[in-house]
Amino acid sequence: MLTHIPPDGVAPGNGYSHVVVGEGRLVVVSGQVALDEKGNVVGEGDAAAQARQVFENLRRCLAAGGATFAEVAKLTFYVTDVAILPEVRAVRDAHIDTARPPASTAVQVAALFRPELVLEVEALAIIPW
């Protein structure tokens, strides 16, 4: 079970937790992008469509490690434009408990490894013993 701790003296997170603590088996998922199972880009020019594919890929990767989104302690977002974050967050919110969101970091980057991609997300999950 993950514990979300609001630290003293730190402004509340807007849609994320500052501190998430858990005990168990760690599942580390590499950054996922909007590629389908054949390696084709999904949603070129459509941030929401890319986010849906990214979160489906994350779901599959978490499942391979025996985890679900309920065990995700941390998400890291790499975006080519922070303006897409509301669309990304809407997709994320369909997969997480928004009352107890994971810790999160969002970083704007100059580019991802393919120019059609606008988003990459990595995850850390902790499966309780």
CSV table of N, CA and C in Angstrom, one decimal:
chain,number,residue,atom,x,y,z
A,1,MET,N,0.8,-1.2,0.0
A,1,MET,CA,0.0,0.0,0.0
A,1,MET,C,0.9,1.2,0.0
A,2,LEU,N,0.5,2.2,-0.8
A,2,LEU,CA,1.3,3.5,-0.9
A,2,LEU,C,0.7,4.5,0.1
A,3,THR,N,1.6,5.2,0.7
A,3,THR,CA,1.1,6.3,1.6
A,3,THR,C,1.5,7.6,1.0
A,4,HIS,N,0.6,8.5,0.9
A,4,HIS,CA,0.8,9.9,0.4
A,4,HIS,C,1.0,10.8,1.5
A,5,ILE,N,2.1,11.5,1.6
A,5,ILE,CA,2.4,12.4,2.7
A,5,ILE,C,2.5,13.8,2.3
A,6,PRO,N,1.7,14.7,2.8
A,6,PRO,CA,1.8,16.1,2.5
A,6,PRO,C,2.9,16.7,3.4
A,7,PRO,N,4.0,17.2,2.9
A,7,PRO,CA,5.1,17.7,3.7
A,7,PRO,C,4.7,19.1,4.3
A,8,ASP,N,5.2,19.3,5.5
A,8,ASP,CA,5.0,20.6,6.1
A,8,ASP,C,5.8,21.7,5.4
A,9,GLY,N,5.2,22.8,5.3
A,9,GLY,CA,6.0,24.0,4.7
A,9,GLY,C,6.1,23.9,3.2
A,10,VAL,N,5.4,23.0,2.5
A,10,VAL,CA,5.4,23.0,1.0
A,10,VAL,C,4.0,23.2,0.5
A,11,ALA,N,3.9,24.0,-0.5
A,11,ALA,CA,2.5,24.3,-1.0
A,11,ALA,C,2.0,23.0,-1.6
A,12,PRO,N,0.7,22.7,-1.4
A,12,PRO,CA,0.1,21.5,-2.0
A,12,PRO,C,0.3,21.3,-3.5
A,13,GLY,N,0.5,20.1,-3.9
A,13,GLY,CA,0.6,19.8,-5.3
A,13,GLY,C,-0.7,20.0,-6.0
A,14,ASN,N,-0.7,20.4,-7.2
A,14,ASN,CA,-1.9,20.6,-8.0
A,14,ASN,C,-2.0,19.4,-9.0
A,15,GLY,N,-2.7,18.3,-8.5
A,15,GLY,CA,-2.8,17.1,-9.3
A,15,GLY,C,-1.7,16.1,-9.1
A,16,TYR,N,-0.9,16.3,-8.1
A,16,TYR,CA,0.2,15.3,-7.8
A,16,TYR,C,0.5,15.3,-6.4
A,17,SER,N,1.2,14.3,-5.9
A,17,SER,CA,1.6,14.2,-4.5
A,17,SER,C,3.1,14.6,-4.4
A,18,HIS,N,3.5,15.3,-3.4
A,18,HIS,CA,4.9,15.6,-3.2
A,18,HIS,C,5.7,14.3,-2.7
A,19,VAL,N,5.1,13.5,-1.9
A,19,VAL,CA,5.8,12.4,-1.3
A,19,VAL,C,4.9,11.2,-1.3
A,20,VAL,N,5.4,10.1,-1.8
A,20,VAL,CA,4.7,8.8,-1.8
A,20,VAL,C,5.7,7.8,-1.3
A,21,VAL,N,5.2,7.1,-0.3
A,21,VAL,CA,6.1,6.1,0.4
A,21,VAL,C,5.4,4.7,0.3
A,22,GLY,N,6.2,3.7,0.0
A,22,GLY,CA,5.7,2.3,0.0
A,22,GLY,C,6.8,1.3,0.3
A,23,GLU,N,6.3,0.1,0.6
A,23,GLU,CA,7.2,-1.0,0.9
A,23,GLU,C,6.8,-2.1,0.0
A,24,GLY,N,7.8,-2.7,-0.7
A,24,GLY,CA,7.5,-3.9,-1.6
A,24,GLY,C,8.4,-4.0,-2.7
A,25,ARG,N,8.0,-4.6,-3.8
A,25,ARG,CA,8.8,-4.9,-5.0
A,25,ARG,C,8.7,-3.7,-5.9
A,26,LEU,N,9.8,-3.1,-6.3
A,26,LEU,CA,9.9,-2.0,-7.2
A,26,LEU,C,9.7,-2.4,-8.7
A,27,VAL,N,8.8,-1.8,-9.4
A,27,VAL,CA,8.7,-2.0,-10.9
A,27,VAL,C,9.0,-0.7,-11.5
A,28,VAL,N,10.1,-0.7,-12.4
A,28,VAL,CA,10.5,0.5,-13.1
A,28,VAL,C,10.2,0.3,-14.6
A,29,VAL,N,9.4,1.3,-15.1
A,29,VAL,CA,9.0,1.2,-16.5
A,29,VAL,C,9.7,2.3,-17.3
A,30,SER,N,10.4,1.9,-18.3
A,30,SER,CA,11.1,2.9,-19.2
A,30,SER,C,10.1,3.8,-19.8
A,31,GLY,N,10.6,5.0,-20.2
A,31,GLY,CA,9.7,6.0,-20.9
A,31,GLY,C,9.0,5.3,-22.1
A,32,GLN,N,7.7,5.6,-22.1
A,32,GLN,CA,6.8,5.0,-23.1
A,32,GLN,C,6.3,6.2,-24.0
A,33,VAL,N,6.3,5.9,-25.3
A,33,VAL,CA,5.9,6.9,-26.3
A,33,VAL,C,4.7,6.3,-27.1
A,34,ALA,N,4.1,7.1,-28.0
A,34,ALA,CA,2.9,6.7,-28.7
A,34,ALA,C,3.2,5.8,-29.9
A,35,LEU,N,3.8,4.7,-29.6
A,35,LEU,CA,4.0,3.7,-30.7
A,35,LEU,C,3.1,2.5,-30.4
A,36,ASP,N,2.5,2.0,-31.5
A,36,ASP,CA,1.7,0.8,-31.3
A,36,ASP,C,2.6,-0.5,-31.2
A,37,GLU,N,2.0,-1.6,-31.1
A,37,GLU,CA,2.7,-2.9,-31.0
A,37,GLU,C,3.6,-3.2,-32.2
A,38,LYS,N,3.3,-2.5,-33.4
A,38,LYS,CA,4.2,-2.7,-34.6
A,38,LYS,C,5.2,-1.6,-34.7
A,39,GLY,N,5.2,-0.7,-33.8
A,39,GLY,CA,6.2,0.4,-33.9
A,39,GLY,C,5.8,1.6,-34.7
A,40,ASN,N,4.5,1.7,-35.0
A,40,ASN,CA,3.9,2.8,-35.7
A,40,ASN,C,3.5,3.9,-34.8
A,41,VAL,N,3.7,5.1,-35.2
A,41,VAL,CA,3.3,6.3,-34.4
A,41,VAL,C,1.7,6.3,-34.4
A,42,VAL,N,1.2,6.5,-33.2
A,42,VAL,CA,-0.3,6.7,-33.0
A,42,VAL,C,-0.5,8.1,-32.7
A,43,GLY,N,-1.4,8.8,-33.4
A,43,GLY,CA,-1.9,10.1,-33.1
A,43,GLY,C,-0.9,11.2,-33.5
A,44,GLU,N,-0.3,11.1,-34.6
A,44,GLU,CA,0.6,12.2,-35.1
A,44,GLU,C,-0.2,13.5,-35.1
A,45,GLY,N,0.4,14.5,-34.4
A,45,GLY,CA,-0.3,15.8,-34.4
A,45,GLY,C,-1.5,15.9,-33.4
A,46,ASP,N,-1.7,14.9,-32.6
A,46,ASP,CA,-2.8,14.8,-31.7
A,46,ASP,C,-2.3,14.4,-30.3
A,47,ALA,N,-2.1,15.4,-29.4
A,47,ALA,CA,-1.5,15.1,-28.1
A,47,ALA,C,-2.4,14.1,-27.3
A,48,ALA,N,-3.7,14.3,-27.3
A,48,ALA,CA,-4.6,13.4,-26.6
A,48,ALA,C,-4.5,12.0,-27.1
A,49,ALA,N,-4.5,11.8,-28.4
A,49,ALA,CA,-4.4,10.4,-28.9
A,49,ALA,C,-3.0,9.8,-28.5
A,50,GLN,N,-2.0,10.6,-28.6
A,50,GLN,CA,-0.7,10.1,-28.2
A,50,GLN,C,-0.7,9.7,-26.7
A,51,ALA,N,-1.3,10.6,-25.9
A,51,ALA,CA,-1.4,10.3,-24.4
A,51,ALA,C,-2.1,9.0,-24.2
A,52,ARG,N,-3.2,8.7,-24.9
A,52,ARG,CA,-4.0,7.5,-24.7
A,52,ARG,C,-3.1,6.3,-25.1
A,53,GLN,N,-2.3,6.4,-26.2
A,53,GLN,CA,-1.4,5.2,-26.5
A,53,GLN,C,-0.3,5.1,-25.5
A,54,VAL,N,0.2,6.2,-25.0
A,54,VAL,CA,1.3,6.1,-24.0
A,54,VAL,C,0.8,5.4,-22.7
A,55,PHE,N,-0.4,5.8,-22.3
A,55,PHE,CA,-1.0,5.2,-21.1
A,55,PHE,C,-1.4,3.7,-21.3
A,56,GLU,N,-1.8,3.4,-22.5
A,56,GLU,CA,-2.0,2.0,-22.8
A,56,GLU,C,-0.7,1.2,-22.7
A,57,ASN,N,0.3,1.8,-23.3
A,57,ASN,CA,1.7,1.1,-23.2
A,57,ASN,C,2.1,1.0,-21.8
A,58,LEU,N,1.9,2.0,-21.0
A,58,LEU,CA,2.3,2.0,-19.6
A,58,LEU,C,1.5,0.9,-18.9
A,59,ARG,N,0.2,0.8,-19.2
A,59,ARG,CA,-0.6,-0.2,-18.5
A,59,ARG,C,-0.1,-1.6,-18.8
A,60,ARG,N,0.3,-1.9,-20.1
A,60,ARG,CA,0.8,-3.2,-20.5
A,60,ARG,C,2.2,-3.5,-19.8
A,61,CYS,N,3.0,-2.5,-19.7
A,61,CYS,CA,4.3,-2.6,-19.1
A,61,CYS,C,4.2,-2.9,-17.6
A,62,LEU,N,3.3,-2.1,-17.0
A,62,LEU,CA,3.1,-2.3,-15.5
A,62,LEU,C,2.5,-3.8,-15.3
A,63,ALA,N,1.6,-4.2,-16.1
A,63,ALA,CA,1.0,-5.6,-16.0
A,63,ALA,C,2.1,-6.6,-16.2
A,64,ALA,N,3.1,-6.4,-17.1
A,64,ALA,CA,4.2,-7.3,-17.3
A,64,ALA,C,5.0,-7.5,-16.0
A,65,GLY,N,5.1,-6.4,-15.2
A,65,GLY,CA,5.8,-6.4,-14.0
A,65,GLY,C,4.9,-6.8,-12.8
A,66,GLY,N,3.7,-7.1,-13.0
A,66,GLY,CA,2.7,-7.5,-12.0
A,66,GLY,C,2.1,-6.3,-11.3
A,67,ALA,N,2.1,-5.1,-11.9
A,67,ALA,CA,1.6,-3.9,-11.2
A,67,ALA,C,0.4,-3.4,-12.0
A,68,THR,N,-0.3,-2.4,-11.4
A,68,THR,CA,-1.4,-1.7,-12.0
A,68,THR,C,-1.1,-0.2,-11.7
A,69,PHE,N,-1.9,0.7,-12.2
A,69,PHE,CA,-1.8,2.1,-12.0
A,69,PHE,C,-2.0,2.4,-10.5
A,70,ALA,N,-2.7,1.5,-9.8
A,70,ALA,CA,-2.9,1.8,-8.3
A,70,ALA,C,-1.6,1.7,-7.5
A,71,GLU,N,-0.6,1.0,-8.1
A,71,GLU,CA,0.7,0.9,-7.4
A,71,GLU,C,1.8,1.9,-7.9
A,72,VAL,N,1.4,2.8,-8.8
A,72,VAL,CA,2.3,3.7,-9.4
A,72,VAL,C,2.6,4.8,-8.3
A,73,ALA,N,3.9,5.0,-7.9
A,73,ALA,CA,4.3,5.9,-7.0
A,73,ALA,C,4.8,7.2,-7.6
A,74,LYS,N,5.3,7.1,-8.9
A,74,LYS,CA,5.9,8.3,-9.5
A,74,LYS,C,5.7,8.2,-11.0
A,75,LEU,N,5.4,9.3,-11.7
A,75,LEU,CA,5.3,9.4,-13.1
A,75,LEU,C,6.2,10.6,-13.5
A,76,THR,N,7.0,10.4,-14.6
A,76,THR,CA,7.8,11.5,-15.1
A,76,THR,C,7.3,11.7,-16.5
A,77,PHE,N,7.0,13.0,-16.8
A,77,PHE,CA,6.5,13.4,-18.2
A,77,PHE,C,7.5,14.2,-18.9
A,78,TYR,N,7.8,13.8,-20.1
A,78,TYR,CA,8.7,14.6,-21.0
A,78,TYR,C,7.8,15.1,-22.1
A,79,VAL,N,7.6,16.3,-22.3
A,79,VAL,CA,6.7,16.9,-23.4
A,79,VAL,C,7.5,17.9,-24.2
A,80,THR,N,7.2,17.9,-25.5
A,80,THR,CA,7.8,18.9,-26.4
A,80,THR,C,7.2,20.3,-26.2
A,81,ASP,N,6.1,20.4,-25.6
A,81,ASP,CA,5.4,21.7,-25.4
A,81,ASP,C,4.5,21.5,-24.1
A,82,VAL,N,4.8,22.3,-23.1
A,82,VAL,CA,4.0,22.2,-21.9
A,82,VAL,C,2.5,22.6,-22.1
A,83,ALA,N,2.2,23.2,-23.2
A,83,ALA,CA,0.8,23.5,-23.5
A,83,ALA,C,-0.1,22.3,-23.6
A,84,ILE,N,0.5,21.1,-23.9
A,84,ILE,CA,-0.3,19.9,-24.0
A,84,ILE,C,-0.6,19.2,-22.7
A,85,LEU,N,0.0,19.7,-21.6
A,85,LEU,CA,-0.2,19.1,-20.3
A,85,LEU,C,-1.7,18.9,-19.9
A,86,PRO,N,-2.6,19.9,-20.1
A,86,PRO,CA,-4.0,19.6,-19.8
A,86,PRO,C,-4.6,18.4,-20.5
A,87,GLU,N,-4.2,18.2,-21.8
A,87,GLU,CA,-4.7,17.0,-22.5
A,87,GLU,C,-4.1,15.8,-21.9
A,88,VAL,N,-2.9,15.8,-21.6
A,88,VAL,CA,-2.2,14.7,-21.0
A,88,VAL,C,-2.7,14.3,-19.7
A,89,ARG,N,-3.0,15.4,-18.9
A,89,ARG,CA,-3.5,15.1,-17.5
A,89,ARG,C,-4.9,14.5,-17.6
A,90,ALA,N,-5.7,14.9,-18.5
A,90,ALA,CA,-7.1,14.3,-18.7
A,90,ALA,C,-7.0,12.8,-18.9
A,91,VAL,N,-6.0,12.4,-19.8
A,91,VAL,CA,-5.9,11.0,-20.0
A,91,VAL,C,-5.3,10.3,-18.8
A,92,ARG,N,-4.3,10.9,-18.2
A,92,ARG,CA,-3.7,10.4,-16.9
A,92,ARG,C,-4.8,10.2,-15.9
A,93,ASP,N,-5.7,11.1,-15.7
A,93,ASP,CA,-6.7,11.1,-14.7
A,93,ASP,C,-7.7,9.9,-14.9
A,94,ALA,N,-7.8,9.4,-16.1
A,94,ALA,CA,-8.7,8.3,-16.4
A,94,ALA,C,-8.0,7.0,-15.9
A,95,HIS,N,-6.7,7.0,-15.5
A,95,HIS,CA,-6.0,5.8,-15.1
A,95,HIS,C,-5.6,5.8,-13.6
A,96,ILE,N,-5.5,7.0,-13.0
A,96,ILE,CA,-5.1,7.0,-11.6
A,96,ILE,C,-6.2,7.4,-10.7
A,97,ASP,N,-5.9,7.3,-9.4
A,97,ASP,CA,-6.8,7.7,-8.3
A,97,ASP,C,-6.5,9.2,-8.1
A,98,THR,N,-7.3,10.1,-8.6
A,98,THR,CA,-7.0,11.5,-8.6
A,98,THR,C,-7.1,12.1,-7.1
A,99,ALA,N,-7.7,11.3,-6.2
A,99,ALA,CA,-7.7,11.8,-4.8
A,99,ALA,C,-6.3,11.4,-4.2
A,100,ARG,N,-5.6,10.5,-4.7
A,100,ARG,CA,-4.3,10.1,-4.2
A,100,ARG,C,-3.3,9.9,-5.4
A,101,PRO,N,-3.0,11.0,-6.1
A,101,PRO,CA,-2.2,10.9,-7.3
A,101,PRO,C,-0.8,10.6,-7.0
A,102,PRO,N,-0.1,10.0,-7.9
A,102,PRO,CA,1.4,9.7,-7.7
A,102,PRO,C,2.2,11.0,-7.7
A,103,ALA,N,3.4,10.9,-7.2
A,103,ALA,CA,4.3,12.0,-7.3
A,103,ALA,C,4.6,12.1,-8.8
A,104,SER,N,4.9,13.3,-9.3
A,104,SER,CA,5.0,13.6,-10.7
A,104,SER,C,6.0,14.7,-11.0
A,105,THR,N,6.7,14.5,-12.1
A,105,THR,CA,7.5,15.6,-12.6
A,105,THR,C,7.2,15.8,-14.1
A,106,ALA,N,7.1,17.0,-14.6
A,106,ALA,CA,6.9,17.3,-16.0
A,106,ALA,C,8.0,18.2,-16.5
A,107,VAL,N,8.6,17.8,-17.6
A,107,VAL,CA,9.7,18.5,-18.1
A,107,VAL,C,9.5,18.8,-19.6
A,108,GLN,N,9.7,20.1,-20.0
A,108,GLN,CA,9.6,20.3,-21.5
A,108,GLN,C,11.0,20.1,-22.1
A,109,VAL,N,11.0,19.3,-23.2
A,109,VAL,CA,12.3,19.0,-23.8
A,109,VAL,C,12.3,19.5,-25.2
A,110,ALA,N,13.4,19.7,-25.8
A,110,ALA,CA,13.5,20.2,-27.2
A,110,ALA,C,12.9,19.3,-28.2
A,111,ALA,N,13.2,18.0,-28.0
A,111,ALA,CA,12.7,17.0,-28.9
A,111,ALA,C,12.7,15.6,-28.3
A,112,LEU,N,12.0,14.7,-28.8
A,112,LEU,CA,12.1,13.3,-28.5
A,112,LEU,C,12.8,12.5,-29.6
A,113,PHE,N,12.9,11.2,-29.5
A,113,PHE,CA,13.7,10.5,-30.5
A,113,PHE,C,13.1,10.5,-31.9
A,114,ARG,N,11.8,10.8,-32.0
A,114,ARG,CA,11.2,10.9,-33.4
A,114,ARG,C,10.4,12.2,-33.4
A,115,PRO,N,10.5,12.9,-34.5
A,115,PRO,CA,9.9,14.3,-34.5
A,115,PRO,C,8.4,14.3,-34.4
A,116,GLU,N,7.7,13.1,-34.7
A,116,GLU,CA,6.2,13.1,-34.6
A,116,GLU,C,5.8,12.9,-33.2
A,117,LEU,N,6.6,12.6,-32.3
A,117,LEU,CA,6.3,12.3,-30.9
A,117,LEU,C,6.3,13.6,-30.0
A,118,VAL,N,5.3,13.7,-29.2
A,118,VAL,CA,5.2,14.9,-28.4
A,118,VAL,C,5.3,14.6,-26.9
A,119,LEU,N,5.3,13.3,-26.5
A,119,LEU,CA,5.2,12.9,-25.1
A,119,LEU,C,5.9,11.6,-24.9
A,120,GLU,N,6.6,11.6,-23.7
A,120,GLU,CA,7.2,10.3,-23.2
A,120,GLU,C,6.9,10.3,-21.7
A,121,VAL,N,6.5,9.1,-21.2
A,121,VAL,CA,6.2,9.0,-19.8
A,121,VAL,C,6.8,7.8,-19.2
A,122,GLU,N,7.5,7.9,-18.1
A,122,GLU,CA,8.1,6.8,-17.4
A,122,GLU,C,7.4,6.6,-16.0
A,123,ALA,N,7.4,5.4,-15.5
A,123,ALA,CA,6.7,5.1,-14.2
A,123,ALA,C,7.5,4.3,-13.3
A,124,LEU,N,7.3,4.6,-12.0
A,124,LEU,CA,7.9,3.8,-10.9
A,124,LEU,C,6.7,3.3,-10.1
A,125,ALA,N,6.6,2.0,-9.9
A,125,ALA,CA,5.5,1.4,-9.1
A,125,ALA,C,6.1,0.6,-8.0
A,126,ILE,N,5.3,0.4,-6.9
A,126,ILE,CA,5.8,-0.4,-5.8
A,126,ILE,C,4.6,-1.3,-5.5
A,127,ILE,N,4.9,-2.6,-5.6
A,127,ILE,CA,3.9,-3.7,-5.3
A,127,ILE,C,4.1,-4.1,-3.9
A,128,PRO,N,3.1,-3.9,-3.1
A,128,PRO,CA,3.2,-4.3,-1.6
A,128,PRO,C,3.6,-5.8,-1.5
A,129,TRP,N,4.4,-6.1,-0.4
A,129,TRP,CA,4.8,-7.4,-0.1
A,129,TRP,C,3.6,-8.3,0.2
